[in-house]
XYZ file of C-alpha atoms in Angstrom:
618
model
C 0.048 -0.097 -0.131
C 2.708 2.141 0.976
C 4.321 2.114 -2.777
C 0.904 2.451 -4.497
C 0.224 5.371 -2.147
C 3.897 7.101 -3.124
C 2.924 6.518 -6.741
C -0.645 8.220 -6.333
C 0.499 11.055 -4.738
C 3.512 11.725 -7.322
C 0.509 11.566 -9.708
C -1.297 14.447 -8.075
C 1.501 15.999 -8.039
C 2.045 15.549 -11.818
C -1.819 16.796 -12.502
C -1.193 19.780 -10.080
C 1.472 20.462 -12.428
C -0.593 20.578 -15.242
C -3.234 22.591 -13.692
C -0.995 25.354 -13.037
C 0.690 25.219 -16.230
C -2.916 25.226 -17.934
C -3.919 28.186 -16.012
C -0.158 30.142 -16.743
C -0.811 29.289 -20.366
C -4.374 31.234 -20.471
C -2.908 34.333 -18.330
C -0.071 34.518 -21.117
C -2.860 34.023 -24.104
C -4.967 36.773 -22.489
C -1.661 38.890 -22.064
C -0.461 38.453 -25.437
C 2.551 36.666 -24.563
C 3.692 33.640 -26.422
C 7.570 32.103 -26.113
C 8.592 30.759 -29.451
C 10.232 27.574 -27.797
C 7.677 25.132 -26.694
C 9.906 24.574 -23.177
C 10.264 28.005 -22.771
C 6.547 28.745 -22.787
C 5.437 25.818 -20.964
C 7.872 26.267 -17.826
C 6.799 30.411 -18.051
C 3.365 28.921 -18.233
C 3.856 27.223 -14.933
C 6.076 29.360 -13.332
C 2.942 31.664 -13.547
C 0.107 29.466 -12.722
C 2.049 28.709 -9.267
C 2.583 32.158 -8.661
C -0.906 33.040 -8.862
C -2.003 29.949 -7.059
C 0.283 31.111 -4.130
C -1.114 34.522 -4.097
C -4.538 33.409 -4.104
C -3.776 31.075 -1.047
C -2.100 33.612 0.911
C -5.646 35.639 0.370
C -7.398 32.249 1.499
C -5.375 32.024 4.862
C -6.257 35.604 5.908
C -9.784 35.313 5.165
C -10.623 31.971 7.178
C -12.093 28.865 6.216
C -8.526 27.667 5.144
C -9.453 24.145 4.148
C -12.596 24.888 2.035
C -10.643 28.145 0.866
C -7.881 25.629 -0.680
C -10.437 23.217 -2.246
C -11.704 26.463 -3.622
C -8.544 28.027 -5.465
C -7.675 24.702 -6.563
C -11.031 24.324 -8.324
C -11.014 28.241 -9.978
C -7.084 27.202 -11.055
C -8.703 23.900 -12.904
C -11.611 25.639 -14.360
C -9.853 28.586 -15.477
C -7.061 26.562 -17.257
C -9.498 24.132 -18.307
C -9.862 25.127 -22.163
C -5.773 24.981 -22.175
C -5.466 21.951 -21.211
C -5.415 20.613 -24.844
C -2.977 22.998 -26.409
C -0.942 22.326 -23.102
C -0.656 18.713 -23.741
C -0.201 19.501 -27.516
C 2.711 21.240 -26.370
C 4.438 18.723 -24.208
C 3.656 15.976 -26.645
C 5.733 18.091 -29.338
C 8.717 18.533 -26.754
C 8.705 14.649 -25.905
C 8.824 13.750 -29.753
C 11.438 15.776 -30.402
C 13.441 14.925 -27.333
C 13.060 10.965 -28.107
C 14.106 11.732 -31.923
C 17.827 12.507 -30.379
C 20.902 10.374 -30.672
C 21.342 7.136 -28.666
C 23.829 9.222 -26.486
C 21.179 11.721 -25.682
C 18.681 8.990 -25.201
C 20.835 7.640 -22.213
C 21.117 11.051 -20.548
C 17.015 11.510 -20.592
C 17.058 7.609 -19.143
C 19.814 8.733 -16.976
C 17.629 11.474 -15.344
C 14.547 9.736 -15.486
C 16.010 7.326 -13.088
C 17.427 10.371 -11.197
C 13.893 11.863 -10.988
C 12.301 8.571 -9.846
C 14.475 7.999 -7.119
C 14.277 11.322 -5.423
C 10.472 11.386 -6.170
C 9.864 8.492 -4.322
C 13.068 9.210 -1.936
C 10.385 12.381 -1.099
C 7.392 10.371 -0.239
C 8.892 9.119 2.669
C 7.347 10.851 6.113
C 8.897 14.168 7.015
C 12.345 14.395 9.010
C 14.214 17.241 7.560
C 15.341 19.271 10.591
C 13.719 22.784 9.535
C 11.170 21.385 8.282
C 9.877 19.916 11.381
C 10.732 22.982 13.150
C 9.035 25.703 11.246
C 8.787 24.835 7.734
C 6.246 22.491 8.123
C 4.990 23.194 11.223
C 4.037 26.945 11.141
C 1.726 26.049 8.069
C 0.031 23.359 10.561
C -0.420 25.643 13.457
C -2.428 28.121 10.615
C -4.590 24.768 10.212
C -4.821 24.426 14.139
C -5.282 28.106 15.343
C -6.152 30.345 12.436
C -3.767 32.847 10.433
C -2.060 35.127 13.510
C 1.730 36.020 14.779
C 3.660 33.533 16.352
C 6.560 34.949 18.240
C 6.919 31.890 20.286
C 7.514 30.169 16.972
C 9.244 33.140 15.425
C 10.869 31.293 12.440
C 6.873 31.146 11.237
C 7.675 35.307 10.068
C 10.122 33.502 7.640
C 7.890 31.128 5.820
C 7.291 33.091 2.421
C 5.020 32.633 -0.839
C 6.076 28.749 -1.672
C 5.559 27.807 2.298
C 1.700 27.950 1.054
C 2.098 24.756 -1.141
C 2.827 23.094 2.230
C 0.006 24.534 3.215
C -2.213 23.781 0.643
C -1.027 19.884 0.699
C -1.343 20.102 4.991
C -5.047 21.197 4.241
C -5.858 18.505 2.006
C -4.413 16.081 4.547
C -1.306 14.844 3.452
C 2.446 16.177 4.543
C 3.648 13.664 2.013
C 1.714 15.955 -0.876
C 3.843 18.962 0.790
C 6.884 17.079 -0.095
C 5.386 16.241 -3.439
C 5.129 19.969 -4.340
C 8.684 20.572 -3.324
C 9.988 17.931 -5.221
C 7.697 19.824 -8.293
C 10.176 22.615 -7.490
C 13.569 20.786 -7.904
C 12.205 18.733 -11.076
C 11.607 22.440 -13.018
C 14.603 24.191 -11.754
C 16.345 21.110 -13.452
C 14.569 21.521 -16.388
C 15.007 25.113 -16.581
C 18.483 25.188 -16.113
C 18.441 22.694 -19.375
C 16.453 25.045 -20.877
C 18.598 28.227 -20.221
C 21.445 25.941 -21.437
C 20.088 25.469 -24.825
C 20.521 28.495 -25.630
C 24.648 27.986 -25.921
C 25.150 24.139 -26.296
C 23.243 21.460 -27.937
C 20.643 19.572 -26.775
C 22.714 16.683 -24.974
C 24.492 19.365 -22.895
C 21.218 20.763 -21.587
C 20.562 17.138 -20.319
C 24.246 17.065 -18.637
C 23.213 20.029 -16.936
C 20.096 18.870 -15.228
C 21.320 15.721 -14.172
C 24.994 17.570 -12.470
C 22.229 19.707 -10.791
C 19.840 17.000 -9.537
C 22.797 14.669 -8.441
C 24.369 17.735 -6.663
C 24.292 16.821 -2.501
C 22.785 20.130 -1.690
C 20.252 19.519 -4.208
C 19.021 15.721 -3.894
C 18.768 16.645 -0.010
C 16.772 19.342 -0.728
C 14.346 17.563 -3.509
C 14.246 14.417 -1.241
C 14.048 14.918 2.396
C 14.854 18.623 3.559
C 11.225 19.680 3.498
C 12.268 23.539 2.567
C 10.839 25.419 -0.486
C 14.476 26.885 -1.761
C 14.405 25.029 -5.105
C 11.078 26.990 -6.203
C 13.392 30.075 -5.814
C 16.003 28.367 -8.032
C 12.965 27.614 -10.536
C 11.896 31.358 -10.436
C 15.264 32.903 -10.703
C 15.953 30.738 -13.404
C 13.001 30.921 -15.414
C 13.225 34.703 -14.845
C 16.857 35.080 -16.607
C 14.960 33.113 -19.649
C 12.012 35.884 -19.849
C 14.608 38.688 -19.052
C 17.018 37.909 -21.581
C 14.234 37.541 -24.814
C 14.733 41.198 -26.453
C 11.860 41.178 -28.549
C 9.014 40.926 -25.891
C 11.206 43.366 -23.706
C 9.004 46.596 -24.679
C 5.655 44.647 -23.553
C 4.412 46.021 -20.617
C 3.080 42.620 -19.792
C 6.473 41.166 -20.024
C 8.120 43.539 -17.839
C 4.892 42.790 -15.168
C 5.703 38.964 -15.939
C 9.218 39.539 -15.467
C 8.968 41.338 -12.234
C 6.620 38.676 -11.051
C 9.085 36.054 -11.170
C 11.450 38.026 -8.903
C 9.169 38.739 -6.841
C 8.269 35.074 -6.063
C 12.084 34.620 -5.261
C 11.827 37.464 -2.963
C 8.602 36.299 -1.619
C 10.137 32.882 -0.461
C 12.957 33.845 1.463
C 14.444 37.021 2.887
C 18.066 36.017 0.744
C 15.875 36.022 -2.418
C 15.733 40.020 -1.901
C 19.254 39.847 -3.198
C 18.373 37.840 -6.235
C 15.065 39.475 -6.988
C 17.304 42.762 -7.014
C 19.941 41.139 -9.309
C 17.050 40.148 -11.861
C 15.983 43.860 -11.489
C 19.217 45.001 -12.775
C 19.488 42.720 -15.113
C 16.174 43.612 -16.748
C 16.984 47.277 -16.467
C 20.326 46.245 -18.386
C 18.301 44.796 -21.175
C 15.275 46.876 -21.422
C 16.527 50.330 -20.595
C 13.159 51.291 -20.123
C 11.642 53.553 -17.460
C 8.336 52.605 -18.011
C 9.393 48.885 -18.132
C 11.252 49.327 -14.890
C 7.607 50.528 -13.142
C 5.790 47.717 -14.221
C 8.688 45.392 -13.407
C 8.403 46.775 -9.959
C 4.352 46.624 -9.845
C 4.871 42.762 -11.324
C 7.447 42.204 -8.316
C 5.159 43.854 -5.684
C 2.055 42.322 -6.682
C 3.911 38.591 -6.599
C 6.399 38.415 -3.945
C 5.027 41.539 -1.544
C 2.556 39.818 0.443
C 4.555 37.925 3.258
C 6.347 40.983 4.061
C 3.325 43.219 4.124
C 2.136 40.504 6.496
C 5.295 40.655 9.181
C 5.064 44.218 9.032
C 1.079 44.428 10.028
C 2.198 41.682 12.877
C 5.532 42.983 14.283
C 6.670 46.364 12.617
C 9.284 44.661 10.892
C 8.594 43.639 7.057
C 11.748 41.649 7.577
C 11.261 40.719 11.198
C 13.313 40.357 13.309
C 16.150 41.812 11.376
C 15.000 45.389 11.191
C 13.577 45.623 14.500
C 16.821 46.923 16.330
C 15.982 50.181 13.997
C 12.318 50.457 13.395
C 11.260 49.381 16.964
C 14.057 49.523 19.325
C 11.816 49.009 22.121
C 10.868 45.546 21.256
C 14.355 43.858 20.671
C 14.961 40.108 22.053
C 18.600 41.052 22.146
C 19.184 37.117 22.883
C 17.066 35.969 19.899
C 18.623 38.214 17.739
C 21.923 37.160 18.284
C 21.094 33.798 17.801
C 19.141 34.422 14.415
C 22.192 35.996 13.162
C 24.776 33.665 14.091
C 22.686 30.967 12.572
C 22.220 32.557 9.469
C 25.806 33.880 9.179
C 24.757 37.612 8.853
C 26.536 38.542 12.102
C 29.982 37.239 11.014
C 32.587 39.591 9.280
C 33.588 38.627 5.941
C 36.633 39.474 4.230
C 36.769 40.554 0.378
C 38.138 37.369 -0.663
C 35.448 35.415 1.367
C 33.408 37.111 -0.628
C 34.635 36.860 -3.901
C 34.832 32.975 -3.524
C 30.744 33.026 -3.396
C 30.242 33.160 -7.395
C 32.113 29.948 -7.709
C 30.428 28.202 -4.916
C 34.073 27.853 -3.374
C 32.844 29.745 0.174
C 32.422 27.326 3.035
C 31.511 28.445 6.335
C 33.735 26.698 8.943
C 31.460 27.148 11.699
C 28.420 25.814 9.654
C 30.323 22.708 7.888
C 27.901 20.164 6.784
C 26.521 18.026 3.912
C 23.789 20.644 3.118
C 26.592 23.135 1.929
C 28.192 20.781 -0.506
C 27.998 22.029 -4.409
C 30.575 20.254 -5.848
C 33.660 21.532 -7.792
C 32.023 22.396 -11.142
C 31.303 25.744 -11.083
C 35.142 26.815 -9.686
C 36.817 24.036 -12.361
C 35.069 24.966 -15.328
C 34.179 28.858 -14.729
C 37.536 30.028 -16.781
C 35.953 28.412 -19.579
C 32.730 30.692 -20.020
C 35.051 32.968 -21.626
C 34.857 30.983 -24.734
C 31.220 31.423 -25.170
C 30.293 34.451 -23.561
C 29.622 37.238 -25.427
C 27.415 40.559 -25.328
C 23.792 39.828 -25.471
C 20.829 39.728 -23.489
C 20.773 36.289 -22.628
C 24.503 36.279 -21.658
C 24.267 39.687 -19.604
C 20.937 38.509 -17.719
C 22.958 35.321 -16.627
C 25.929 36.955 -15.710
C 24.451 39.567 -13.859
C 22.067 37.408 -11.751
C 24.430 34.757 -11.241
C 27.642 37.203 -9.967
C 25.601 39.986 -8.099
C 23.497 37.145 -6.546
C 26.314 35.344 -5.144
C 28.500 38.488 -4.252
C 25.272 39.922 -2.219
C 24.457 36.471 -0.536
C 28.413 35.964 0.376
C 28.451 39.561 1.912
C 25.196 39.626 3.992
C 25.183 36.035 4.790
C 28.351 34.197 3.874
C 26.320 30.737 4.043
C 27.231 28.773 0.998
C 23.721 26.857 0.766
C 21.711 30.084 0.318
C 23.292 30.080 -3.285
C 21.236 27.290 -4.434
C 18.845 29.638 -6.323
C 21.327 30.226 -8.672
C 23.194 27.245 -9.423
C 21.020 26.023 -12.367
C 21.795 29.462 -13.853
C 25.749 28.978 -13.002
C 25.557 25.574 -14.301
C 24.059 26.469 -17.206
C 26.738 29.175 -18.302
C 30.001 27.071 -17.272
C 28.916 23.990 -19.353
C 28.039 25.983 -21.709
C 31.710 26.417 -22.111
C 32.701 23.045 -21.206
C 30.574 22.199 -24.424
C 32.381 24.526 -26.725
C 35.314 22.898 -26.344
C 34.750 20.451 -29.028
C 34.437 23.517 -31.271
C 37.639 24.852 -30.067
C 39.736 22.102 -30.718
C 41.151 21.584 -26.989
C 41.105 17.926 -27.042
C 43.212 17.493 -23.825
C 40.843 19.688 -22.024
C 37.974 18.363 -23.771
C 38.722 14.403 -22.277
C 39.667 15.830 -18.911
C 36.193 17.873 -18.517
C 34.529 14.794 -19.821
C 36.196 12.089 -17.347
C 35.530 15.168 -14.457
C 32.025 15.325 -15.160
C 31.359 11.165 -15.296
C 33.438 11.038 -12.082
C 30.625 13.766 -10.377
C 27.708 11.979 -11.920
C 28.883 8.615 -10.836
C 29.493 9.701 -7.274
C 26.474 11.667 -7.029
C 24.340 9.392 -8.219
C 26.130 6.915 -5.715
C 25.607 9.296 -3.038
C 21.901 9.589 -4.192
C 21.246 6.018 -3.366
C 23.455 5.815 -0.135
C 21.625 9.372 1.194
C 17.977 8.062 0.189
C 18.316 4.469 0.869
C 16.139 4.240 4.013
C 13.566 6.984 2.584
C 13.048 4.480 -0.242
C 12.382 1.718 2.190
C 9.650 3.108 3.440
C 8.240 4.878 0.486
C 8.126 1.249 -0.851
C 6.467 -0.326 1.972
C 9.573 -2.395 2.848
C 10.331 -0.318 6.433
C 6.993 0.639 8.164
C 6.358 4.390 8.940
C 6.765 4.306 12.948
C 10.071 2.586 12.834
C 11.376 5.049 9.926
C 10.490 8.150 12.201
C 11.657 6.609 15.219
C 15.276 5.876 13.377
C 15.248 9.035 11.091
C 13.226 11.731 12.455
C 15.041 14.308 15.354
C 12.730 14.303 18.823
C 10.336 11.947 17.934
C 9.946 9.697 20.700
C 10.203 13.252 22.540
C 6.902 14.299 20.664
C 5.333 10.800 20.903
C 5.795 10.784 24.760
C 4.246 14.162 25.404
C 1.383 13.322 23.321
C 0.896 10.410 25.280
C 1.079 12.254 28.863
C -1.141 15.100 27.704
C -3.424 13.032 25.383
C -7.385 14.128 26.619
C -6.047 17.257 28.379
C -5.902 19.464 25.517
C -8.653 21.534 27.018
C -6.693 22.261 30.330
C -4.127 24.613 29.115
C -0.649 24.546 26.659
C 2.687 22.636 27.093
C 5.709 25.242 26.784
C 8.232 22.881 25.185
C 12.002 23.362 24.264
C 12.514 20.786 21.870
C 13.005 22.053 18.440
C 11.291 19.573 16.372
C 7.403 20.259 17.092
C 5.926 18.974 14.028
C 4.782 15.780 15.332
C 3.417 17.164 18.590
C -0.353 16.811 18.704
C -1.167 18.940 21.713
C -1.473 22.527 22.056
C 2.208 23.802 22.716
C 4.239 27.102 22.569
C 7.979 26.815 21.699
C 9.997 28.067 24.645
C 13.883 28.029 23.661
C 14.969 31.799 23.774
C 17.577 31.076 20.955
C 14.497 31.131 18.346
C 11.558 32.060 20.228
C 10.890 36.137 20.423
C 8.768 35.638 23.308
C 10.680 34.041 25.639
C 12.832 36.741 26.538
C 15.953 36.439 29.055
C 16.475 39.926 29.879
C 12.692 40.069 30.557
C 12.108 36.635 32.664
C 14.901 36.374 34.921
C 13.240 35.893 38.443
C 10.567 33.212 39.481
C 8.048 35.537 39.895
C 8.701 36.981 36.617
C 7.948 33.838 34.982
C 4.563 32.796 37.140
C 3.409 36.071 35.868
C 4.686 34.952 32.172
C 3.244 31.460 32.763
C -0.294 32.527 33.862
C -0.695 35.301 31.018
C -0.085 32.214 28.361
C -2.327 29.857 29.792
C 1.081 27.424 30.059
C -0.075 24.534 32.148
C 3.008 21.914 31.795
C 6.582 22.541 30.834
C 8.796 19.622 29.482
C 12.005 19.441 30.157
C 14.297 17.297 28.195
C 17.229 16.774 29.288
C 17.515 20.341 31.062
C 16.051 23.810 30.552
C 17.790 26.229 27.962
C 21.018 27.760 29.885
C 19.561 31.202 29.536
C 16.536 30.580 31.376
C 17.575 27.360 33.150
C 17.993 29.273 36.765
C 14.850 30.840 37.555
C 12.499 27.589 36.320
C 15.040 25.379 38.264
C 14.148 27.772 41.239
C 10.287 27.428 40.429
C 10.741 23.305 40.679
C 12.066 23.625 44.243
C 9.441 25.885 45.426
C 7.113 23.381 44.222
C 5.645 25.622 41.627
C 6.371 22.849 38.976
C 5.537 19.692 39.877
C 6.937 16.589 37.923
C 3.922 14.052 37.000
C 5.671 11.887 34.451
C 9.300 11.310 33.560
C 11.022 8.553 31.108
C 14.068 7.844 29.199
C 14.168 8.621 25.472
C 16.451 7.648 22.592
C 17.193 10.597 20.675
C 20.187 11.414 18.347
C 23.789 13.022 19.295
C 24.558 15.657 16.921
C 24.327 15.496 13.259
C 21.468 12.681 12.569
C 23.248 11.661 9.376
C 25.992 10.013 11.894
C 23.312 8.131 13.236
C 24.541 8.060 16.812
C 22.232 7.798 19.592
C 21.591 8.248 23.359
C 19.489 8.087 25.989
C 17.892 11.439 27.334
C 15.664 12.049 30.357
C 12.419 13.899 29.591
C 10.147 15.400 32.584
C 6.736 16.738 32.100
C 6.010 19.071 35.091
C 2.294 20.725 36.097
C 2.504 24.451 36.903
C 0.816 24.588 40.062
C -2.226 27.381 40.011
């Protein structure tokens, strides 16, 4: 049954893509926008369709009745694009026929790409285990479904949720976190196809498939597409399609073209704060190609209309559109200094970067030693092949757009954050550019360089695919039904057993009050809770909660009936809470020992940790 369920959900994801494409196709037709190449037109259609669906979903969560609203939005998209299903299917069929008419080697590349996508698709159907997904990517939308659309200063990462998180909200509203993972997987598939489509501007078709393959077997990508549960790959898709759109000079005078290009930039910015840097570089690329003041205003209008909603939400809720990073300037009296220091350290924004460190970022060569991990690994290809770009680069709209978005985005992210994994949105663009240089070696007659480059690509593809199989083997086993969901979660989901223990102890007591918890991964909690770790909870400010008396007032005001300690309280707030225990104000009602990960979960090292549920004495 697990295999059947996974297959059906992947088909549902494919149907969603078809609905979004049909909707976008209709909107492009109404705007008199036509892209001569069928692959480009289809990618632009699905991008526009998804952007419209996301905006509608944002409005739905504000109006309430979210589950009914999600069904309504999907029905509207379906019926709006119904008359465009046939032309979309014809274009898809035409693309498939032309693709399958290629050389035997090209067919091998297509088959390999299909195999990689199949593996990643089924791996994405495994139960949710990504750390950030369990903390807020999926938890924040779930809490909106449970308690409505309102600010949550306890789970303050919820302010980081953007437009593409609404796809997760829609999936959860329909009752399936696996569908949410499938929609994130779709973003990765489309990003790979967009990168291949961009590469086709400068190289033969077989090289476009190499671009897609290299992208898909890059460790950061197969982590994101199959397990992470984060929407970053949608940013990569929107940014790459944005470059494709901006580089079409014949459409630049068209007002709707400028609005569409801006909408793609807004979709990137609306997904994540670092997307603003990518969107700004897209604006520079558009201005460079269009050189039109009128067009620039239309571009800005499209960007704000498609991606300004999360920033407007944050402004209304907190007074800071990029909460909490501007709060120190906009509302100094509301600053939680402990939390903001933690956020700056976690995102790399608080660290000094030298000019040399920043200059390494366009080549995906910067590694943050304080955040070492598998998730930073993009591979050596952009760095190794970047010099070959000089063989193919020309002063054309396509190259101007590509280099501006790639280089400016990377420099901006390197200067502002310094975390390599935030470069993911421009990876397809960079790969398309550097591999176009490799493809040109055939024409340049550089036989030795061509052999070395080909051997390097083969090694990267083989090692990448092997790494993919090793990394996703457990996820594939549960998606195919060889492993039970419960045992998979126990073995791979951080703090899963802690959440299950809390659910068991407090089951049936939901109406009596709220639990204050300090475990980071709260998605699996089924009881009302508040997240209380001050390093990521704006509401729990150690400078304002220094005494037992202050804590008693705070707990009463928030309706907290229980506190969960495992293995101890966060150090910044431990002393007054320990004093409350000593005074008999916090009374243990259940305790156990729980197995959980020690350090990085990919290492599989586990330890037994005590967990105690304490009741707050009234």
